[in-house]
């Protein structure tokens, strides 16, 4: 069986994903249950909380509506195919292909279409900066890690997944460009 089931009871083949398969509720729920760093951190910190921090950082840097939404949704594919830690991803070329295909569908579903090079650089710069703060705070052995500058103070506290899920959804409501 190549179909997956989602939190909102959608069933589809993630390798044949369409805009109709995408639901912000599935993304928020799955990402709020997915731990950053492959779970190798000091406490549970979700991909959803990371994404909210990235969107808030985009706002603090004066990002456009598209850039803020791109930051909120930059890891959305992980809701459908999970995540692989950064040191391993380059060796799984097929994962990148699958992730890219799913992200294209997600971006289309939320009115982001194809991001410009500048928009791509914007969210990636924020993602990398946020990662530096997360690693220094949460990953044993990274206390001396160099921090990249942030314009906002990220919430790096341990929080209940339902609370983060609701915050993700509320922030999406403020940022959404189109209806799914």
CSV table of C-alpha atoms in Angstrom, one decimal:
chain,number,residue,atom,x,y,z
A,1,UNK,CA,0.0,0.0,0.0
A,2,UNK,CA,1.5,3.4,-1.0
A,3,UNK,CA,-1.2,5.5,0.6
A,4,UNK,CA,-0.8,7.5,3.8
A,5,UNK,CA,-3.4,8.6,6.2
A,6,UNK,CA,-3.4,12.1,7.8
A,7,UNK,CA,-4.7,13.6,10.9
A,8,UNK,CA,-7.7,15.0,9.0
A,9,UNK,CA,-8.4,11.5,7.5
A,10,UNK,CA,-7.1,12.3,4.0
A,11,UNK,CA,-5.7,9.3,2.2
A,12,UNK,CA,-3.3,9.6,-0.7
A,13,UNK,CA,0.0,8.6,-2.1
A,14,UNK,CA,2.6,11.2,-0.9
A,15,UNK,CA,4.6,10.6,-4.1
A,16,UNK,CA,1.6,11.6,-6.1
A,17,UNK,CA,0.4,14.5,-3.9
A,18,UNK,CA,-2.0,17.1,-5.2
A,19,UNK,CA,-3.1,20.5,-3.8
A,20,UNK,CA,-6.4,18.8,-2.7
A,21,UNK,CA,-4.3,16.5,-0.4
A,22,UNK,CA,-2.8,19.4,1.5
A,23,UNK,CA,-4.4,20.6,4.8
A,24,UNK,CA,-2.9,23.2,7.1
A,25,UNK,CA,-4.4,21.2,10.1
A,26,UNK,CA,-2.3,18.1,9.0
A,27,UNK,CA,0.8,20.2,8.7
A,28,UNK,CA,0.4,22.0,12.1
A,29,UNK,CA,-0.5,18.8,13.9
A,30,UNK,CA,2.3,16.6,12.4
A,31,UNK,CA,5.0,19.3,12.8
A,32,UNK,CA,3.9,20.0,16.4
A,33,UNK,CA,4.6,16.3,17.1
A,34,UNK,CA,7.9,16.2,15.3
A,35,UNK,CA,11.0,16.8,17.4
A,36,UNK,CA,13.9,18.9,16.0
A,37,UNK,CA,17.4,17.4,15.8
A,38,UNK,CA,16.1,13.9,15.3
A,39,UNK,CA,15.2,13.9,19.0
A,40,UNK,CA,18.9,14.3,20.1
A,41,UNK,CA,18.2,17.5,22.0
A,42,UNK,CA,17.8,18.3,25.7
A,43,UNK,CA,14.0,18.5,25.6
A,44,UNK,CA,11.2,18.2,23.2
A,45,UNK,CA,11.2,21.1,20.8
A,46,UNK,CA,9.0,20.7,17.7
A,47,UNK,CA,9.5,21.6,14.1
A,48,UNK,CA,6.2,23.6,14.4
A,49,UNK,CA,7.7,25.8,17.1
A,50,UNK,CA,10.9,26.3,15.0
A,51,UNK,CA,8.7,27.3,12.1
A,52,UNK,CA,6.7,29.8,14.2
A,53,UNK,CA,10.0,31.3,15.4
A,54,UNK,CA,11.2,31.6,11.8
A,55,UNK,CA,8.0,33.4,10.7
A,56,UNK,CA,8.3,35.8,13.7
A,57,UNK,CA,11.9,36.4,12.8
A,58,UNK,CA,10.8,37.2,9.2
A,59,UNK,CA,8.3,39.7,10.6
A,60,UNK,CA,11.0,41.3,12.8
A,61,UNK,CA,13.2,41.6,9.7
A,62,UNK,CA,10.5,43.4,7.7
A,63,UNK,CA,9.7,40.4,5.5
A,64,UNK,CA,6.8,40.5,3.0
A,65,UNK,CA,3.6,38.5,3.6
A,66,UNK,CA,5.0,35.8,1.2
A,67,UNK,CA,8.3,35.6,3.0
A,68,UNK,CA,6.7,35.3,6.4
A,69,UNK,CA,4.4,32.5,5.1
A,70,UNK,CA,7.3,30.8,3.4
A,71,UNK,CA,9.2,30.8,6.7
A,72,UNK,CA,6.2,29.3,8.5
A,73,UNK,CA,5.8,26.6,5.9
A,74,UNK,CA,9.5,26.0,5.0
A,75,UNK,CA,9.5,22.6,6.7
A,76,UNK,CA,5.9,21.6,5.8
A,77,UNK,CA,7.0,18.6,3.7
A,78,UNK,CA,8.1,17.0,6.9
A,79,UNK,CA,4.5,16.7,7.9
A,80,UNK,CA,4.1,14.2,5.0
A,81,UNK,CA,7.5,12.5,4.7
A,82,UNK,CA,9.1,13.2,8.1
A,83,UNK,CA,12.6,14.6,8.4
A,84,UNK,CA,16.1,13.5,8.0
A,85,UNK,CA,18.9,15.3,10.0
A,86,UNK,CA,21.0,17.7,8.0
A,87,UNK,CA,24.2,15.7,8.1
A,88,UNK,CA,22.5,12.8,6.3
A,89,UNK,CA,20.2,14.6,3.8
A,90,UNK,CA,23.0,15.2,1.2
A,91,UNK,CA,23.5,11.5,0.8
A,92,UNK,CA,19.9,10.8,0.2
A,93,UNK,CA,19.4,12.4,-3.2
A,94,UNK,CA,16.0,10.8,-3.7
A,95,UNK,CA,14.8,12.4,-0.4
A,96,UNK,CA,15.6,15.8,-1.8
A,97,UNK,CA,13.7,15.0,-5.0
A,98,UNK,CA,10.7,13.8,-3.0
A,99,UNK,CA,10.9,16.7,-0.6
A,100,UNK,CA,11.1,19.2,-3.5
A,101,UNK,CA,8.1,17.7,-5.2
A,102,UNK,CA,6.0,17.8,-2.1
A,103,UNK,CA,7.1,21.4,-1.2
A,104,UNK,CA,6.1,22.5,-4.7
A,105,UNK,CA,2.6,21.2,-4.1
A,106,UNK,CA,2.4,22.7,-0.7
A,107,UNK,CA,3.6,26.1,-1.9
A,108,UNK,CA,1.0,26.0,-4.7
A,109,UNK,CA,-1.7,25.1,-2.2
A,110,UNK,CA,-0.9,28.2,-0.1
A,111,UNK,CA,-0.4,30.7,-2.9
A,112,UNK,CA,3.4,30.7,-2.7
A,113,UNK,CA,3.9,29.2,-6.2
A,114,UNK,CA,7.6,29.5,-7.1
A,115,UNK,CA,9.6,31.6,-4.7
A,116,UNK,CA,12.1,34.0,-6.1
A,117,UNK,CA,15.8,33.5,-5.5
A,118,UNK,CA,15.6,36.4,-3.0
A,119,UNK,CA,12.7,34.8,-1.1
A,120,UNK,CA,14.5,31.5,-1.0
A,121,UNK,CA,17.6,33.1,0.4
A,122,UNK,CA,15.5,35.1,2.9
A,123,UNK,CA,13.9,32.0,4.5
A,124,UNK,CA,17.1,29.9,4.3
A,125,UNK,CA,19.1,32.6,6.1
A,126,UNK,CA,16.5,32.8,8.8
A,127,UNK,CA,16.3,29.0,9.1
A,128,UNK,CA,20.1,28.8,9.5
A,129,UNK,CA,20.2,31.6,12.1
A,130,UNK,CA,17.4,30.0,14.1
A,131,UNK,CA,19.2,26.6,13.9
A,132,UNK,CA,22.4,28.2,15.4
A,133,UNK,CA,20.4,29.4,18.4
A,134,UNK,CA,18.6,26.0,18.8
A,135,UNK,CA,21.8,24.0,18.6
A,136,UNK,CA,23.6,26.3,21.2
A,137,UNK,CA,20.6,26.0,23.6
A,138,UNK,CA,19.4,22.5,23.1
A,139,UNK,CA,22.1,20.2,21.7
A,140,UNK,CA,24.7,18.9,24.2
A,141,UNK,CA,28.2,19.7,23.0
A,142,UNK,CA,27.2,22.7,21.1
A,143,UNK,CA,27.3,25.3,23.8
A,144,UNK,CA,30.3,27.1,22.1
A,145,UNK,CA,28.4,27.2,18.7
A,146,UNK,CA,28.6,30.6,17.0
A,147,UNK,CA,25.3,32.4,16.9
A,148,UNK,CA,24.0,34.0,13.8
A,149,UNK,CA,22.2,37.3,14.3
A,150,UNK,CA,18.5,37.4,14.9
A,151,UNK,CA,16.2,40.5,15.0
A,152,UNK,CA,13.7,38.8,17.4
A,153,UNK,CA,14.1,36.8,20.5
A,154,UNK,CA,13.0,33.2,19.7
A,155,UNK,CA,10.9,31.1,22.1
A,156,UNK,CA,13.2,28.2,22.8
A,157,UNK,CA,11.2,26.9,25.8
A,158,UNK,CA,9.7,23.5,26.1
A,159,UNK,CA,6.0,23.8,25.3
A,160,UNK,CA,3.0,21.5,25.0
A,161,UNK,CA,2.4,20.3,21.5
A,162,UNK,CA,-1.2,21.3,21.4
A,163,UNK,CA,-0.3,24.9,22.4
A,164,UNK,CA,2.3,25.0,19.6
A,165,UNK,CA,-0.1,23.5,17.1
A,166,UNK,CA,-2.7,26.2,17.9
A,167,UNK,CA,-0.1,28.9,17.7
A,168,UNK,CA,1.0,27.6,14.3
A,169,UNK,CA,-2.6,27.6,13.0
A,170,UNK,CA,-3.3,31.1,14.4
A,171,UNK,CA,-0.2,32.5,12.8
A,172,UNK,CA,-1.2,30.8,9.5
A,173,UNK,CA,-4.6,32.6,9.7
A,174,UNK,CA,-2.8,35.9,10.0
A,175,UNK,CA,-0.4,35.2,7.1
A,176,UNK,CA,-2.5,33.2,4.7
A,177,UNK,CA,-2.5,34.4,1.1
A,178,UNK,CA,-5.2,32.0,-0.4
A,179,UNK,CA,-7.7,29.5,0.8
A,180,UNK,CA,-6.9,25.8,0.3
